């Protein structure tokens, strides 16, 4: 049958048709709210241990080094199961697999409230990583099923604003839970925090099972003409990509380079995510609710920065400088937070710049590997990059905690994170522009 859909739009070929724009708006309104909600509750469960630490360390006798190791061991479980999980998702579909991931991690997160020893803390954090493995790269892969490269940067950024939103919402909520529920039913505030922030993941997982469509072809809410347009755009986008065998992915220099770049940025992300409440407390703020409210400021600013930079990158079809410049700004912000550590207002300004820069780099980074990977190769490649990069999620909080314990201050840890951000910026600029600017 001859298609009645308008010709597909290519970047640089003039404005897309009104039909195409309307179709992508329809897709965005259907997918974005659910995916955003998924990542908000996911990230909240991953990093709420940073707020739990404010009480948990004293209750359980955890040193900064023990906390840093426990916060980071999450990423070992994540690393081991990341590639198998993403390949399974590609085979069985995102709906069932994303739902499975969310429900199991919600259960594990809530059960962490019952830990009593450092060993139990390590075990539950490791199991949380196993449960969540495959979620983030699965969503990045899922977006490649729906959006061509020149549209995917903005959608990936919109999805990843969940990191900032979870900090914006989670900070005040976490502080309020810990302050208001402390002692209720004989439980500490940090126990209530883990329980009440674990339940939403289970609920949203059930929503995914009911609402998410695996592929364009299965979306009954699209007309035949809309499905045809979307599928032709994806087919055209995949022409120059390579569906490499998994073995070739594991030895690809390009994939290893992407992994190193991502590792550098994730060092900054989790150094801030896991230690932000502690850094704010070190400036002289002691009330849990006040710390929660202050921690929302950097994340709120980051949402604005992420969306503006992503819009600029998609409009210009340029990726490298849109990633490198925010990374440098993030580095400067972390250094300033150390220089101004004794002044809460100025330290917050530095932390805000640092958080904005770090979070802006991450979604745009994913426009680099998805520019040359497709099919099962994309599933394995994205998972490999994410799993290797997220080993920084173990190393970063552990090193920050160890350096703080050795030196007695947060300064050396922040300088280390700043150096990794500069390294990431340099490596991004070494990537050939023709390979990633689309």
CSV table of C-alpha atoms in Angstrom, one decimal, residues 38-423:
chain,number,residue,atom,x,y,z
A,38,UNK,CA,10.3,6.5,36.5
A,39,UNK,CA,13.6,8.2,36.7
A,40,UNK,CA,12.6,10.6,39.5
A,41,UNK,CA,11.7,7.7,41.8
A,42,UNK,CA,14.7,5.6,40.6
A,43,UNK,CA,17.2,8.3,41.3
A,44,UNK,CA,15.6,9.1,44.6
A,45,UNK,CA,15.9,5.5,45.8
A,46,UNK,CA,19.6,5.5,44.6
A,47,UNK,CA,20.8,8.6,46.4
A,48,UNK,CA,18.4,9.1,49.4
A,49,UNK,CA,21.0,7.3,51.4
A,50,UNK,CA,22.8,10.7,51.3
A,51,UNK,CA,20.1,12.1,53.6
A,52,UNK,CA,19.7,8.9,55.6
A,53,UNK,CA,23.4,9.2,56.5
A,54,UNK,CA,22.7,12.4,58.5
A,55,UNK,CA,21.1,10.1,61.2
A,56,UNK,CA,22.1,6.6,60.1
A,57,UNK,CA,25.8,7.0,60.6
A,58,UNK,CA,25.4,7.9,64.3
A,59,UNK,CA,22.7,5.3,64.9
A,60,UNK,CA,24.7,2.4,63.3
A,61,UNK,CA,28.2,3.7,64.0
A,62,UNK,CA,29.2,4.1,60.4
A,63,UNK,CA,32.4,6.1,59.6
A,64,UNK,CA,32.6,8.3,56.5
A,65,UNK,CA,34.7,5.7,54.8
A,66,UNK,CA,32.2,2.9,55.6
A,67,UNK,CA,29.4,5.1,54.3
A,68,UNK,CA,31.3,6.0,51.1
A,69,UNK,CA,32.0,2.3,50.4
A,70,UNK,CA,28.4,1.3,51.1
A,71,UNK,CA,27.0,4.1,49.0
A,72,UNK,CA,29.3,3.1,46.1
A,73,UNK,CA,29.0,-0.7,46.3
A,74,UNK,CA,25.6,-0.2,44.7
A,75,UNK,CA,27.5,0.2,41.4
A,76,UNK,CA,29.2,-3.2,41.6
A,77,UNK,CA,25.9,-5.0,41.4
A,78,UNK,CA,24.9,-2.5,38.7
A,79,UNK,CA,28.1,-3.1,36.7
A,80,UNK,CA,27.8,-7.0,36.8
A,81,UNK,CA,24.3,-7.2,35.5
A,82,UNK,CA,24.1,-4.1,33.3
A,83,UNK,CA,24.9,-5.6,29.8
A,84,UNK,CA,22.8,-8.8,30.3
A,85,UNK,CA,19.9,-6.7,31.5
A,86,UNK,CA,19.9,-4.4,28.5
A,87,UNK,CA,20.2,-7.2,26.0
A,88,UNK,CA,17.2,-8.9,27.7
A,89,UNK,CA,15.3,-5.6,27.4
A,90,UNK,CA,16.0,-5.4,23.7
A,91,UNK,CA,14.8,-9.0,23.3
A,92,UNK,CA,11.7,-9.1,25.5
A,93,UNK,CA,10.6,-5.4,25.3
A,94,UNK,CA,10.9,-2.4,27.6
A,95,UNK,CA,7.4,-2.6,29.1
A,96,UNK,CA,7.9,-5.9,31.0
A,97,UNK,CA,11.6,-5.4,31.8
A,98,UNK,CA,11.4,-1.8,33.0
A,99,UNK,CA,8.4,-2.7,35.2
A,100,UNK,CA,10.4,-5.7,36.7
A,101,UNK,CA,13.4,-3.5,37.4
A,102,UNK,CA,11.3,-0.9,39.2
A,103,UNK,CA,9.2,-3.2,41.3
A,104,UNK,CA,12.3,-5.2,42.6
A,105,UNK,CA,14.4,-2.1,43.4
A,106,UNK,CA,11.5,-0.5,45.3
A,107,UNK,CA,11.2,-3.6,47.4
A,108,UNK,CA,15.0,-3.8,48.1
A,109,UNK,CA,15.1,0.0,48.9
A,110,UNK,CA,12.3,-0.3,51.4
A,111,UNK,CA,13.8,-3.3,53.1
A,112,UNK,CA,17.1,-1.4,53.6
A,113,UNK,CA,15.4,0.2,56.6
A,114,UNK,CA,16.0,-2.9,58.6
A,115,UNK,CA,19.8,-2.9,58.4
A,116,UNK,CA,21.8,-2.8,61.7
A,117,UNK,CA,25.4,-3.4,60.7
A,118,UNK,CA,27.9,-2.1,58.1
A,119,UNK,CA,27.8,-5.6,56.4
A,120,UNK,CA,24.0,-5.5,56.1
A,121,UNK,CA,24.4,-2.0,54.6
A,122,UNK,CA,26.9,-3.2,52.0
A,123,UNK,CA,24.7,-6.2,51.1
A,124,UNK,CA,21.5,-4.2,50.6
A,125,UNK,CA,23.2,-1.5,48.6
A,126,UNK,CA,24.8,-4.2,46.4
A,127,UNK,CA,21.3,-5.9,45.9
A,128,UNK,CA,19.8,-2.5,45.0
A,129,UNK,CA,22.4,-2.2,42.2
A,130,UNK,CA,21.5,-5.7,41.0
A,131,UNK,CA,17.8,-4.8,41.0
A,132,UNK,CA,18.3,-1.5,39.1
A,133,UNK,CA,20.8,-2.7,36.6
A,134,UNK,CA,19.6,-2.0,33.1
A,135,UNK,CA,17.1,0.7,33.9
A,136,UNK,CA,19.0,3.8,32.7
A,137,UNK,CA,20.6,2.3,29.6
A,138,UNK,CA,17.3,0.6,28.9
A,139,UNK,CA,15.6,4.0,28.7
A,140,UNK,CA,18.4,5.5,26.6
A,141,UNK,CA,18.0,2.5,24.2
A,142,UNK,CA,14.2,2.8,24.3
A,143,UNK,CA,14.4,6.5,23.1
A,144,UNK,CA,16.4,5.3,20.0
A,145,UNK,CA,13.4,3.3,19.0
A,146,UNK,CA,11.3,6.4,18.9
A,147,UNK,CA,13.5,9.4,18.1
A,148,UNK,CA,16.1,10.1,15.4
A,149,UNK,CA,19.4,11.7,16.5
A,150,UNK,CA,18.5,15.3,15.8
A,151,UNK,CA,15.5,15.0,18.1
A,152,UNK,CA,16.9,12.7,20.7
A,153,UNK,CA,19.2,15.1,22.5
A,154,UNK,CA,16.3,17.2,23.9
A,155,UNK,CA,14.3,14.1,24.8
A,156,UNK,CA,17.2,12.6,26.6
A,157,UNK,CA,17.7,15.8,28.5
A,158,UNK,CA,14.1,16.0,29.4
A,159,UNK,CA,14.3,12.5,30.8
A,160,UNK,CA,17.5,13.2,32.7
A,161,UNK,CA,16.1,16.4,34.3
A,162,UNK,CA,14.6,13.7,36.6
A,163,UNK,CA,18.0,13.7,38.4
A,164,UNK,CA,17.6,17.4,39.1
A,165,UNK,CA,13.9,17.1,39.9
A,166,UNK,CA,14.6,14.2,42.3
A,167,UNK,CA,17.0,16.5,44.1
A,168,UNK,CA,14.6,19.5,43.9
A,169,UNK,CA,11.7,17.4,45.3
A,170,UNK,CA,13.6,14.8,47.3
A,171,UNK,CA,15.7,17.2,49.4
A,172,UNK,CA,12.9,19.0,51.1
A,173,UNK,CA,10.7,15.8,51.3
A,174,UNK,CA,13.6,13.7,52.7
A,175,UNK,CA,14.4,16.3,55.3
A,176,UNK,CA,10.7,16.6,56.3
A,177,UNK,CA,10.3,12.8,56.6
A,178,UNK,CA,13.4,12.5,58.8
A,179,UNK,CA,12.3,15.3,61.0
A,180,UNK,CA,8.6,14.6,61.2
A,181,UNK,CA,8.6,10.8,61.5
A,182,UNK,CA,11.6,10.3,63.7
A,183,UNK,CA,10.5,8.0,66.6
A,184,UNK,CA,7.1,7.1,65.1
A,185,UNK,CA,6.4,3.4,65.6
A,186,UNK,CA,9.8,3.1,67.3
A,187,UNK,CA,11.6,3.7,64.0
A,188,UNK,CA,14.3,6.3,63.3
A,189,UNK,CA,13.7,9.0,60.7
A,190,UNK,CA,16.1,7.4,58.3
A,191,UNK,CA,14.2,4.2,58.4
A,192,UNK,CA,10.9,5.9,57.5
A,193,UNK,CA,12.8,7.7,54.7
A,194,UNK,CA,13.8,4.5,53.1
A,195,UNK,CA,10.4,2.9,53.5
A,196,UNK,CA,8.3,5.9,52.2
A,197,UNK,CA,10.6,6.6,49.3
A,198,UNK,CA,10.7,2.9,48.2
A,199,UNK,CA,7.0,2.5,47.8
A,200,UNK,CA,6.5,4.9,44.9
A,201,UNK,CA,8.9,2.8,42.8
A,202,UNK,CA,6.7,-0.2,43.1
A,203,UNK,CA,3.6,1.8,42.2
A,204,UNK,CA,5.2,3.4,39.2
A,205,UNK,CA,6.5,-0.1,38.1
A,206,UNK,CA,2.9,-1.3,37.9
A,207,UNK,CA,2.0,1.8,35.9
A,208,UNK,CA,4.8,1.0,33.4
A,209,UNK,CA,3.3,-2.5,32.9
A,210,UNK,CA,0.0,-0.9,32.1
A,211,UNK,CA,0.9,2.1,30.0
A,212,UNK,CA,4.3,1.7,28.2
A,213,UNK,CA,4.4,0.5,24.6
A,214,UNK,CA,7.5,-1.5,23.5
A,215,UNK,CA,7.8,-0.1,19.9
A,216,UNK,CA,6.2,2.3,17.5
A,217,UNK,CA,4.4,-0.6,15.8
A,218,UNK,CA,2.6,-1.5,19.0
A,219,UNK,CA,1.3,2.0,19.8
A,220,UNK,CA,-2.4,1.9,19.2
A,221,UNK,CA,-2.7,5.5,20.2
A,222,UNK,CA,-0.9,6.5,16.9
A,223,UNK,CA,-2.6,6.5,13.5
A,224,UNK,CA,-1.2,4.4,10.7
A,225,UNK,CA,0.2,7.6,9.0
A,226,UNK,CA,1.9,8.6,12.3
A,227,UNK,CA,3.4,5.2,12.8
A,228,UNK,CA,4.7,5.2,9.2
A,229,UNK,CA,6.3,8.6,9.6
A,230,UNK,CA,8.0,7.7,12.8
A,231,UNK,CA,9.3,4.3,11.6
A,232,UNK,CA,10.7,5.8,8.3
A,233,UNK,CA,12.5,8.5,10.4
A,234,UNK,CA,14.1,5.8,12.6
A,235,UNK,CA,15.0,3.7,9.5
A,236,UNK,CA,16.7,6.7,7.9
A,237,UNK,CA,18.5,7.5,11.1
A,238,UNK,CA,19.9,4.0,11.4
A,239,UNK,CA,21.3,3.8,7.9
A,240,UNK,CA,24.8,5.0,8.8
A,241,UNK,CA,24.9,3.2,12.2
A,242,UNK,CA,26.6,-0.1,12.8
A,243,UNK,CA,24.9,-3.1,14.5
A,244,UNK,CA,28.1,-4.6,15.9
A,245,UNK,CA,28.2,-8.1,17.5
A,246,UNK,CA,28.6,-8.0,21.3
A,247,UNK,CA,32.2,-9.3,21.1
A,248,UNK,CA,33.2,-6.4,18.8
A,249,UNK,CA,31.4,-3.9,21.1
A,250,UNK,CA,33.6,-5.1,24.0
A,251,UNK,CA,36.8,-4.4,22.1
A,252,UNK,CA,35.7,-1.2,20.2
A,253,UNK,CA,38.1,1.7,20.9
A,254,UNK,CA,35.2,4.2,20.3
A,255,UNK,CA,33.1,2.5,23.0
A,256,UNK,CA,36.0,2.4,25.5
A,257,UNK,CA,36.6,6.1,24.8
A,258,UNK,CA,32.9,6.9,25.5
A,259,UNK,CA,33.2,4.8,28.7
A,260,UNK,CA,36.1,6.9,29.9
A,261,UNK,CA,34.4,10.2,29.1
A,262,UNK,CA,31.2,9.1,31.0
A,263,UNK,CA,33.3,7.8,33.9
A,264,UNK,CA,34.8,11.3,34.3
A,265,UNK,CA,31.4,13.0,34.4
A,266,UNK,CA,29.8,10.4,36.7
A,267,UNK,CA,32.7,11.0,39.2
A,268,UNK,CA,31.4,14.5,39.5
A,269,UNK,CA,27.7,13.5,39.6
A,270,UNK,CA,27.9,11.0,42.5
A,271,UNK,CA,30.5,12.9,44.4
A,272,UNK,CA,27.9,15.7,44.7
A,273,UNK,CA,24.8,13.5,44.9
A,274,UNK,CA,25.9,11.4,47.8
A,275,UNK,CA,27.8,14.2,49.7
A,276,UNK,CA,25.7,17.3,49.1
A,277,UNK,CA,23.8,17.2,52.4
A,278,UNK,CA,27.0,16.6,54.3
A,279,UNK,CA,28.8,19.5,52.5
A,280,UNK,CA,25.9,21.8,53.3
A,281,UNK,CA,26.0,20.6,56.9
A,282,UNK,CA,29.7,21.4,57.1
A,283,UNK,CA,29.0,25.1,56.3
A,284,UNK,CA,27.1,25.4,59.6
A,285,UNK,CA,23.5,24.3,58.8
A,286,UNK,CA,22.4,21.6,61.2
A,287,UNK,CA,18.6,21.2,60.9
A,288,UNK,CA,17.7,18.3,58.6
A,289,UNK,CA,14.7,20.2,57.0
A,290,UNK,CA,16.9,23.3,56.3
A,291,UNK,CA,19.6,21.1,54.7
A,292,UNK,CA,16.9,19.5,52.5
A,293,UNK,CA,15.5,22.9,51.4
A,294,UNK,CA,19.0,24.2,50.6
A,295,UNK,CA,19.9,21.1,48.7
A,296,UNK,CA,17.0,21.8,46.3
A,297,UNK,CA,18.5,25.1,45.1
A,298,UNK,CA,21.4,23.5,43.0
A,299,UNK,CA,19.0,21.0,41.4
A,300,UNK,CA,16.4,23.6,40.6
A,301,UNK,CA,19.0,25.7,38.8
A,302,UNK,CA,20.2,22.6,37.0
A,303,UNK,CA,16.8,21.9,35.5
A,304,UNK,CA,16.9,25.3,33.7
A,305,UNK,CA,20.5,24.9,32.6
A,306,UNK,CA,19.9,21.4,31.2
A,307,UNK,CA,16.9,22.3,29.1
A,308,UNK,CA,18.5,25.5,27.7
A,309,UNK,CA,21.7,23.9,26.7
A,310,UNK,CA,20.0,20.8,25.2
A,311,UNK,CA,17.8,23.1,23.1
A,312,UNK,CA,20.8,25.0,21.8
A,313,UNK,CA,22.6,21.7,21.0
A,314,UNK,CA,19.7,20.3,19.0
A,315,UNK,CA,19.1,23.6,17.2
A,316,UNK,CA,22.7,23.9,16.1
A,317,UNK,CA,23.4,20.1,15.6
A,318,UNK,CA,26.5,20.6,17.7
A,319,UNK,CA,27.4,18.3,20.7
A,320,UNK,CA,31.0,18.5,21.7
A,321,UNK,CA,31.2,22.2,22.9
A,322,UNK,CA,27.8,21.9,24.5
A,323,UNK,CA,29.2,19.1,26.6
A,324,UNK,CA,32.7,20.4,27.3
A,325,UNK,CA,31.8,24.0,28.4
A,326,UNK,CA,29.3,22.9,31.1
A,327,UNK,CA,31.8,20.4,32.4
A,328,UNK,CA,34.4,23.2,32.8
A,329,UNK,CA,31.8,25.3,34.5
A,330,UNK,CA,30.9,22.4,36.8
A,331,UNK,CA,34.6,22.1,37.7
A,332,UNK,CA,34.9,25.8,38.6
A,333,UNK,CA,31.8,25.6,40.7
A,334,UNK,CA,33.1,22.7,42.8
A,335,UNK,CA,36.4,24.6,43.4
A,336,UNK,CA,34.5,27.7,44.4
A,337,UNK,CA,32.4,25.7,46.9
A,338,UNK,CA,35.7,24.7,48.6
A,339,UNK,CA,37.1,28.2,48.6
A,340,UNK,CA,33.9,29.6,50.1
A,341,UNK,CA,33.3,26.6,52.4
A,342,UNK,CA,32.9,28.8,55.6
A,343,UNK,CA,30.2,31.0,54.1
A,344,UNK,CA,26.9,29.1,53.5
A,345,UNK,CA,25.5,31.5,50.9
A,346,UNK,CA,28.7,31.6,48.8
A,347,UNK,CA,29.3,27.9,49.2
A,348,UNK,CA,25.8,27.3,47.9
A,349,UNK,CA,26.5,29.5,44.9
A,350,UNK,CA,29.6,27.3,44.1
A,351,UNK,CA,27.6,24.1,44.6
A,352,UNK,CA,24.8,25.4,42.3
A,353,UNK,CA,27.3,26.2,39.5
A,354,UNK,CA,28.9,22.8,40.0
A,355,UNK,CA,25.6,20.9,40.0
A,356,UNK,CA,24.3,22.8,36.9
A,357,UNK,CA,27.5,22.0,35.0
A,358,UNK,CA,27.7,18.4,35.9
A,359,UNK,CA,24.0,17.6,35.2
A,360,UNK,CA,24.0,19.5,31.9
A,361,UNK,CA,26.9,17.3,30.5
A,362,UNK,CA,25.2,14.0,31.2
A,363,UNK,CA,22.2,13.8,28.9
A,364,UNK,CA,24.1,15.4,26.0
A,365,UNK,CA,26.8,12.9,26.4
A,366,UNK,CA,24.4,10.2,25.3
A,367,UNK,CA,24.1,11.8,21.9
A,368,UNK,CA,27.7,10.7,21.3
A,369,UNK,CA,27.5,6.9,21.4
A,370,UNK,CA,23.9,6.7,20.1
A,371,UNK,CA,25.2,8.5,17.0
A,372,UNK,CA,27.1,5.4,15.8
A,373,UNK,CA,25.4,2.4,17.5
A,374,UNK,CA,22.3,0.6,16.5
A,375,UNK,CA,20.3,-2.6,17.2
A,376,UNK,CA,21.7,-5.2,19.6
A,377,UNK,CA,25.0,-3.5,19.3
A,378,UNK,CA,23.4,-0.3,20.8
A,379,UNK,CA,21.8,-2.4,23.6
A,380,UNK,CA,25.2,-3.8,24.5
A,381,UNK,CA,27.2,-0.7,23.8
A,382,UNK,CA,25.0,1.7,25.8
A,383,UNK,CA,25.0,-0.8,28.7
A,384,UNK,CA,28.8,-1.2,28.6
A,385,UNK,CA,29.4,2.5,28.6
A,386,UNK,CA,26.9,3.0,31.4
A,387,UNK,CA,28.2,0.2,33.5
A,388,UNK,CA,31.9,1.1,33.1
A,389,UNK,CA,31.1,4.8,33.6
A,390,UNK,CA,29.0,4.0,36.7
A,391,UNK,CA,32.0,2.3,38.4
A,392,UNK,CA,32.7,6.0,39.2
A,393,UNK,CA,29.5,5.8,41.2
A,394,UNK,CA,31.5,3.4,43.5
A,395,UNK,CA,34.8,5.1,43.4
A,396,UNK,CA,33.6,8.7,43.7
A,397,UNK,CA,31.7,8.6,47.0
A,398,UNK,CA,34.3,6.2,48.5
A,399,UNK,CA,37.2,8.5,47.6
A,400,UNK,CA,35.4,11.6,48.8
A,401,UNK,CA,34.7,9.9,52.1
A,402,UNK,CA,38.2,8.5,52.4
A,403,UNK,CA,39.8,11.9,51.6
A,404,UNK,CA,37.5,13.6,54.1
A,405,UNK,CA,38.5,11.1,56.8
A,406,UNK,CA,42.2,11.5,56.1
A,407,UNK,CA,42.3,15.3,55.7
A,408,UNK,CA,39.4,16.3,57.9
A,409,UNK,CA,37.8,18.4,55.3
A,410,UNK,CA,35.8,18.2,52.0
A,411,UNK,CA,38.3,20.2,50.0
A,412,UNK,CA,40.5,17.5,48.6
A,413,UNK,CA,37.5,15.5,47.5
A,414,UNK,CA,36.0,18.4,45.6
A,415,UNK,CA,39.3,19.2,43.9
A,416,UNK,CA,39.5,15.6,42.7
A,417,UNK,CA,36.0,15.7,41.3
A,418,UNK,CA,36.9,19.0,39.5
A,419,UNK,CA,39.9,17.4,37.9
A,420,UNK,CA,37.8,14.6,36.5
A,421,UNK,CA,35.3,17.0,35.0
A,422,UNK,CA,38.2,18.8,33.2
A,423,UNK,CA,39.5,15.4,31.9
